[in-house]
Amino acid sequence: MTRRTPEADIQRAIVHTLRIVLPRDAIIHHSANEVGSGGKAARQRQAILTGMGVFPGFADLVVLTGGQVLFLEVKSPSGRLSPAQKAFRDMVKAQGFGWALVRSVEDALGALADHGITTRAQALNPRRRACA
């Protein structure tokens, strides 16, 4: 049996949707930078990963498309950013990259629009092109 969490379910739905709406050459990447909680073995594994370049607070998803980079931090409706996630957000934004906290597919689509990332649906919508 697989243990499922609300954040993981939300993230799966977001990734599924982004794969449909973004251009085919877009890259959607999850950086698996967490080992889990508890125990000496988990702490040792986390130390190994940190030495290999895992960055504390790194966003759940990175979207690369059309020369743009957008970091998405996925949270459940009641989830909060950790201090490391806040620090990562601030560093990324200070460098001019896009970052967004998303709690749903709708939030993720809104983040794309807010950061000027065109989806396939927007590109194909003649009504939108006529208004531009």
mmCIF file with all atom_site columns, C-alpha atoms in Angstrom:
data_model
loop_
_atom_site.group_PDB
_atom_site.id
_atom_site.type_symbol
_atom_site.label_atom_id
_atom_site.label_alt_id
_atom_site.label_comp_id
_atom_site.label_asym_id
_atom_site.label_entity_id
_atom_site.label_seq_id
_atom_site.pdbx_PDB_ins_code
_atom_site.Cartn_x
_atom_site.Cartn_y
_atom_site.Cartn_z
_atom_site.occupancy
_atom_site.B_iso_or_equiv
_atom_site.pdbx_formal_charge
_atom_site.auth_seq_id
_atom_site.auth_comp_id
_atom_site.auth_asym_id
_atom_site.auth_atom_id
_atom_site.pdbx_PDB_model_num
ATOM 1   C CA . MET A 1 1   ? 0.000  0.000  0.000   1.00 0.00 ? 1   MET A CA 1
ATOM 2   C CA . THR A 1 2   ? 1.308  3.443  -0.916  1.00 0.00 ? 2   THR A CA 1
ATOM 3   C CA . ARG A 1 3   ? 1.106  6.197  1.670   1.00 0.00 ? 3   ARG A CA 1
ATOM 4   C CA . ARG A 1 4   ? -0.427 9.263  0.048   1.00 0.00 ? 4   ARG A CA 1
ATOM 5   C CA . THR A 1 5   ? -0.422 12.824 1.245   1.00 0.00 ? 5   THR A CA 1
ATOM 6   C CA . PRO A 1 6   ? -2.562 15.763 0.152   1.00 0.00 ? 6   PRO A CA 1
ATOM 7   C CA . GLU A 1 7   ? 0.507  17.633 -1.143  1.00 0.00 ? 7   GLU A CA 1
ATOM 8   C CA . ALA A 1 8   ? 1.628  14.638 -3.209  1.00 0.00 ? 8   ALA A CA 1
ATOM 9   C CA . ASP A 1 9   ? -1.849 14.271 -4.721  1.00 0.00 ? 9   ASP A CA 1
ATOM 10  C CA . ILE A 1 10  ? -1.983 17.992 -5.548  1.00 0.00 ? 10  ILE A CA 1
ATOM 11  C CA . GLN A 1 11  ? 1.502  17.845 -7.066  1.00 0.00 ? 11  GLN A CA 1
ATOM 12  C CA . ARG A 1 12  ? 0.607  14.849 -9.243  1.00 0.00 ? 12  ARG A CA 1
ATOM 13  C CA . ALA A 1 13  ? -2.461 16.694 -10.561 1.00 0.00 ? 13  ALA A CA 1
ATOM 14  C CA . ILE A 1 14  ? -0.386 19.817 -11.256 1.00 0.00 ? 14  ILE A CA 1
ATOM 15  C CA . VAL A 1 15  ? 2.317  17.864 -13.116 1.00 0.00 ? 15  VAL A CA 1
ATOM 16  C CA . HIS A 1 16  ? -0.312 16.017 -15.155 1.00 0.00 ? 16  HIS A CA 1
ATOM 17  C CA . THR A 1 17  ? -1.985 19.299 -16.140 1.00 0.00 ? 17  THR A CA 1
ATOM 18  C CA . LEU A 1 18  ? 1.287  21.092 -16.918 1.00 0.00 ? 18  LEU A CA 1
ATOM 19  C CA . ARG A 1 19  ? 2.305  18.249 -19.227 1.00 0.00 ? 19  ARG A CA 1
ATOM 20  C CA . ILE A 1 20  ? -0.908 18.842 -21.163 1.00 0.00 ? 20  ILE A CA 1
ATOM 21  C CA . VAL A 1 21  ? -0.953 22.649 -21.308 1.00 0.00 ? 21  VAL A CA 1
ATOM 22  C CA . LEU A 1 22  ? 2.721  23.581 -21.667 1.00 0.00 ? 22  LEU A CA 1
ATOM 23  C CA . PRO A 1 23  ? 4.589  23.340 -24.977 1.00 0.00 ? 23  PRO A CA 1
ATOM 24  C CA . ARG A 1 24  ? 5.868  19.850 -25.724 1.00 0.00 ? 24  ARG A CA 1
ATOM 25  C CA . ASP A 1 25  ? 9.483  20.904 -25.201 1.00 0.00 ? 25  ASP A CA 1
ATOM 26  C CA . ALA A 1 26  ? 8.819  22.322 -21.718 1.00 0.00 ? 26  ALA A CA 1
ATOM 27  C CA . ILE A 1 27  ? 10.638 20.678 -18.826 1.00 0.00 ? 27  ILE A CA 1
ATOM 28  C CA . ILE A 1 28  ? 8.756  20.029 -15.588 1.00 0.00 ? 28  ILE A CA 1
ATOM 29  C CA . HIS A 1 29  ? 11.076 18.667 -12.923 1.00 0.00 ? 29  HIS A CA 1
ATOM 30  C CA . HIS A 1 30  ? 10.608 17.557 -9.336  1.00 0.00 ? 30  HIS A CA 1
ATOM 31  C CA . SER A 1 31  ? 13.727 17.765 -7.259  1.00 0.00 ? 31  SER A CA 1
ATOM 32  C CA . ALA A 1 32  ? 13.421 14.960 -4.722  1.00 0.00 ? 32  ALA A CA 1
ATOM 33  C CA . ASN A 1 33  ? 15.352 16.697 -1.973  1.00 0.00 ? 33  ASN A CA 1
ATOM 34  C CA . GLU A 1 34  ? 13.764 15.145 1.065   1.00 0.00 ? 34  GLU A CA 1
ATOM 35  C CA . VAL A 1 35  ? 14.486 11.790 2.636   1.00 0.00 ? 35  VAL A CA 1
ATOM 36  C CA . GLY A 1 36  ? 11.804 11.753 5.240   1.00 0.00 ? 36  GLY A CA 1
ATOM 37  C CA . SER A 1 37  ? 11.674 12.200 8.940   1.00 0.00 ? 37  SER A CA 1
ATOM 38  C CA . GLY A 1 38  ? 13.159 10.285 11.796  1.00 0.00 ? 38  GLY A CA 1
ATOM 39  C CA . GLY A 1 39  ? 16.067 8.111  12.615  1.00 0.00 ? 39  GLY A CA 1
ATOM 40  C CA . LYS A 1 40  ? 19.781 8.123  12.253  1.00 0.00 ? 40  LYS A CA 1
ATOM 41  C CA . ALA A 1 41  ? 19.652 6.493  8.801   1.00 0.00 ? 41  ALA A CA 1
ATOM 42  C CA . ALA A 1 42  ? 17.432 9.290  7.443   1.00 0.00 ? 42  ALA A CA 1
ATOM 43  C CA . ARG A 1 43  ? 19.746 11.965 8.857   1.00 0.00 ? 43  ARG A CA 1
ATOM 44  C CA . GLN A 1 44  ? 22.769 10.220 7.333   1.00 0.00 ? 44  GLN A CA 1
ATOM 45  C CA . ARG A 1 45  ? 21.076 9.934  3.944   1.00 0.00 ? 45  ARG A CA 1
ATOM 46  C CA . GLN A 1 46  ? 20.068 13.619 4.086   1.00 0.00 ? 46  GLN A CA 1
ATOM 47  C CA . ALA A 1 47  ? 23.690 14.567 4.872   1.00 0.00 ? 47  ALA A CA 1
ATOM 48  C CA . ILE A 1 48  ? 24.871 12.565 1.856   1.00 0.00 ? 48  ILE A CA 1
ATOM 49  C CA . LEU A 1 49  ? 22.314 14.238 -0.409  1.00 0.00 ? 49  LEU A CA 1
ATOM 50  C CA . THR A 1 50  ? 23.241 17.687 0.912   1.00 0.00 ? 50  THR A CA 1
ATOM 51  C CA . GLY A 1 51  ? 26.875 16.968 0.099   1.00 0.00 ? 51  GLY A CA 1
ATOM 52  C CA . MET A 1 52  ? 25.785 16.006 -3.414  1.00 0.00 ? 52  MET A CA 1
ATOM 53  C CA . GLY A 1 53  ? 24.079 19.361 -3.950  1.00 0.00 ? 53  GLY A CA 1
ATOM 54  C CA . VAL A 1 54  ? 20.615 19.110 -2.460  1.00 0.00 ? 54  VAL A CA 1
ATOM 55  C CA . PHE A 1 55  ? 19.638 22.648 -1.477  1.00 0.00 ? 55  PHE A CA 1
ATOM 56  C CA . PRO A 1 56  ? 17.501 23.165 1.666   1.00 0.00 ? 56  PRO A CA 1
ATOM 57  C CA . GLY A 1 57  ? 14.060 24.539 0.872   1.00 0.00 ? 57  GLY A CA 1
ATOM 58  C CA . PHE A 1 58  ? 14.347 23.933 -2.891  1.00 0.00 ? 58  PHE A CA 1
ATOM 59  C CA . ALA A 1 59  ? 10.968 24.210 -4.609  1.00 0.00 ? 59  ALA A CA 1
ATOM 60  C CA . ASP A 1 60  ? 8.942  21.092 -5.384  1.00 0.00 ? 60  ASP A CA 1
ATOM 61  C CA . LEU A 1 61  ? 8.735  21.776 -9.123  1.00 0.00 ? 61  LEU A CA 1
ATOM 62  C CA . VAL A 1 62  ? 10.835 23.661 -11.638 1.00 0.00 ? 62  VAL A CA 1
ATOM 63  C CA . VAL A 1 63  ? 9.251  24.653 -14.946 1.00 0.00 ? 63  VAL A CA 1
ATOM 64  C CA . LEU A 1 64  ? 11.608 25.497 -17.827 1.00 0.00 ? 64  LEU A CA 1
ATOM 65  C CA . THR A 1 65  ? 9.947  26.756 -20.987 1.00 0.00 ? 65  THR A CA 1
ATOM 66  C CA . GLY A 1 66  ? 10.497 29.423 -23.600 1.00 0.00 ? 66  GLY A CA 1
ATOM 67  C CA . GLY A 1 67  ? 13.638 30.699 -21.892 1.00 0.00 ? 67  GLY A CA 1
ATOM 68  C CA . GLN A 1 68  ? 11.807 31.154 -18.604 1.00 0.00 ? 68  GLN A CA 1
ATOM 69  C CA . VAL A 1 69  ? 12.242 29.485 -15.235 1.00 0.00 ? 69  VAL A CA 1
ATOM 70  C CA . LEU A 1 70  ? 9.425  29.198 -12.705 1.00 0.00 ? 70  LEU A CA 1
ATOM 71  C CA . PHE A 1 71  ? 9.756  27.503 -9.329  1.00 0.00 ? 71  PHE A CA 1
ATOM 72  C CA . LEU A 1 72  ? 6.539  26.103 -7.810  1.00 0.00 ? 72  LEU A CA 1
ATOM 73  C CA . GLU A 1 73  ? 6.238  25.239 -4.132  1.00 0.00 ? 73  GLU A CA 1
ATOM 74  C CA . VAL A 1 74  ? 3.279  22.894 -3.663  1.00 0.00 ? 74  VAL A CA 1
ATOM 75  C CA . LYS A 1 75  ? 1.400  22.989 -0.370  1.00 0.00 ? 75  LYS A CA 1
ATOM 76  C CA . SER A 1 76  ? -1.842 21.553 0.920   1.00 0.00 ? 76  SER A CA 1
ATOM 77  C CA . PRO A 1 77  ? -4.590 24.067 1.715   1.00 0.00 ? 77  PRO A CA 1
ATOM 78  C CA . SER A 1 78  ? -3.276 24.400 5.271   1.00 0.00 ? 78  SER A CA 1
ATOM 79  C CA . GLY A 1 79  ? 0.427  23.854 4.558   1.00 0.00 ? 79  GLY A CA 1
ATOM 80  C CA . ARG A 1 80  ? 2.987  26.481 5.536   1.00 0.00 ? 80  ARG A CA 1
ATOM 81  C CA . LEU A 1 81  ? 6.415  27.326 4.205   1.00 0.00 ? 81  LEU A CA 1
ATOM 82  C CA . SER A 1 82  ? 9.361  26.266 6.328   1.00 0.00 ? 82  SER A CA 1
ATOM 83  C CA . PRO A 1 83  ? 12.090 28.808 7.127   1.00 0.00 ? 83  PRO A CA 1
ATOM 84  C CA . ALA A 1 84  ? 14.339 27.100 4.520   1.00 0.00 ? 84  ALA A CA 1
ATOM 85  C CA . GLN A 1 85  ? 11.575 27.370 1.893   1.00 0.00 ? 85  GLN A CA 1
ATOM 86  C CA . LYS A 1 86  ? 11.103 31.072 2.667   1.00 0.00 ? 86  LYS A CA 1
ATOM 87  C CA . ALA A 1 87  ? 14.849 31.650 2.348   1.00 0.00 ? 87  ALA A CA 1
ATOM 88  C CA . PHE A 1 88  ? 14.919 29.783 -0.984  1.00 0.00 ? 88  PHE A CA 1
ATOM 89  C CA . ARG A 1 89  ? 11.952 31.834 -2.252  1.00 0.00 ? 89  ARG A CA 1
ATOM 90  C CA . ASP A 1 90  ? 13.681 35.078 -1.322  1.00 0.00 ? 90  ASP A CA 1
ATOM 91  C CA . MET A 1 91  ? 16.989 34.061 -2.976  1.00 0.00 ? 91  MET A CA 1
ATOM 92  C CA . VAL A 1 92  ? 15.264 32.945 -6.182  1.00 0.00 ? 92  VAL A CA 1
ATOM 93  C CA . LYS A 1 93  ? 13.184 36.100 -6.471  1.00 0.00 ? 93  LYS A CA 1
ATOM 94  C CA . ALA A 1 94  ? 16.212 38.306 -5.727  1.00 0.00 ? 94  ALA A CA 1
ATOM 95  C CA . GLN A 1 95  ? 17.923 36.697 -8.716  1.00 0.00 ? 95  GLN A CA 1
ATOM 96  C CA . GLY A 1 96  ? 14.961 37.550 -10.945 1.00 0.00 ? 96  GLY A CA 1
ATOM 97  C CA . PHE A 1 97  ? 13.437 34.089 -11.281 1.00 0.00 ? 97  PHE A CA 1
ATOM 98  C CA . GLY A 1 98  ? 9.741  33.340 -10.925 1.00 0.00 ? 98  GLY A CA 1
ATOM 99  C CA . TRP A 1 99  ? 8.510  31.595 -7.780  1.00 0.00 ? 99  TRP A CA 1
ATOM 100 C CA . ALA A 1 100 ? 4.974  30.780 -6.664  1.00 0.00 ? 100 ALA A CA 1
ATOM 101 C CA . LEU A 1 101 ? 3.231  29.012 -3.816  1.00 0.00 ? 101 LEU A CA 1
ATOM 102 C CA . VAL A 1 102 ? 0.504  26.809 -5.288  1.00 0.00 ? 102 VAL A CA 1
ATOM 103 C CA . ARG A 1 103 ? -2.202 24.793 -3.556  1.00 0.00 ? 103 ARG A CA 1
ATOM 104 C CA . SER A 1 104 ? -4.137 23.571 -6.591  1.00 0.00 ? 104 SER A CA 1
ATOM 105 C CA . VAL A 1 105 ? -4.041 23.074 -10.346 1.00 0.00 ? 105 VAL A CA 1
ATOM 106 C CA . GLU A 1 106 ? -5.832 26.422 -10.678 1.00 0.00 ? 106 GLU A CA 1
ATOM 107 C CA . ASP A 1 107 ? -3.099 28.125 -8.626  1.00 0.00 ? 107 ASP A CA 1
ATOM 108 C CA . ALA A 1 108 ? -0.411 26.578 -10.846 1.00 0.00 ? 108 ALA A CA 1
ATOM 109 C CA . LEU A 1 109 ? -2.158 27.751 -14.029 1.00 0.00 ? 109 LEU A CA 1
ATOM 110 C CA . GLY A 1 110 ? -2.517 31.194 -12.491 1.00 0.00 ? 110 GLY A CA 1
ATOM 111 C CA . ALA A 1 111 ? 1.205  31.229 -11.638 1.00 0.00 ? 111 ALA A CA 1
ATOM 112 C CA . LEU A 1 112 ? 2.043  30.439 -15.271 1.00 0.00 ? 112 LEU A CA 1
ATOM 113 C CA . ALA A 1 113 ? -0.109 33.360 -16.419 1.00 0.00 ? 113 ALA A CA 1
ATOM 114 C CA . ASP A 1 114 ? 1.263  35.690 -13.730 1.00 0.00 ? 114 ASP A CA 1
ATOM 115 C CA . HIS A 1 115 ? 4.805  34.957 -14.914 1.00 0.00 ? 115 HIS A CA 1
ATOM 116 C CA . GLY A 1 116 ? 3.984  35.378 -18.612 1.00 0.00 ? 116 GLY A CA 1
ATOM 117 C CA . ILE A 1 117 ? 4.277  31.718 -19.524 1.00 0.00 ? 117 ILE A CA 1
ATOM 118 C CA . THR A 1 118 ? 2.053  30.923 -22.487 1.00 0.00 ? 118 THR A CA 1
ATOM 119 C CA . THR A 1 119 ? 0.212  27.620 -22.505 1.00 0.00 ? 119 THR A CA 1
ATOM 120 C CA . ARG A 1 120 ? -0.776 25.684 -25.614 1.00 0.00 ? 120 ARG A CA 1
ATOM 121 C CA . ALA A 1 121 ? -4.410 26.599 -24.978 1.00 0.00 ? 121 ALA A CA 1
ATOM 122 C CA . GLN A 1 122 ? -3.551 30.323 -24.970 1.00 0.00 ? 122 GLN A CA 1
ATOM 123 C CA . ALA A 1 123 ? -1.405 30.007 -28.087 1.00 0.00 ? 123 ALA A CA 1
ATOM 124 C CA . LEU A 1 124 ? -4.221 28.269 -29.973 1.00 0.00 ? 124 LEU A CA 1
ATOM 125 C CA . ASN A 1 125 ? -7.007 30.578 -28.823 1.00 0.00 ? 125 ASN A CA 1
ATOM 126 C CA . PRO A 1 126 ? -7.742 32.860 -31.841 1.00 0.00 ? 126 PRO A CA 1
ATOM 127 C CA . ARG A 1 127 ? -9.890 35.118 -29.693 1.00 0.00 ? 127 ARG A CA 1
ATOM 128 C CA . ARG A 1 128 ? -6.970 35.824 -27.364 1.00 0.00 ? 128 ARG A CA 1
ATOM 129 C CA . ARG A 1 129 ? -4.638 36.542 -30.324 1.00 0.00 ? 129 ARG A CA 1
ATOM 130 C CA . ALA A 1 130 ? -7.156 38.951 -31.851 1.00 0.00 ? 130 ALA A CA 1
ATOM 131 C CA . CYS A 1 131 ? -7.361 40.919 -28.605 1.00 0.00 ? 131 CYS A CA 1
ATOM 132 C CA . ALA A 1 132 ? -3.598 41.145 -28.168 1.00 0.00 ? 132 ALA A CA 1
#
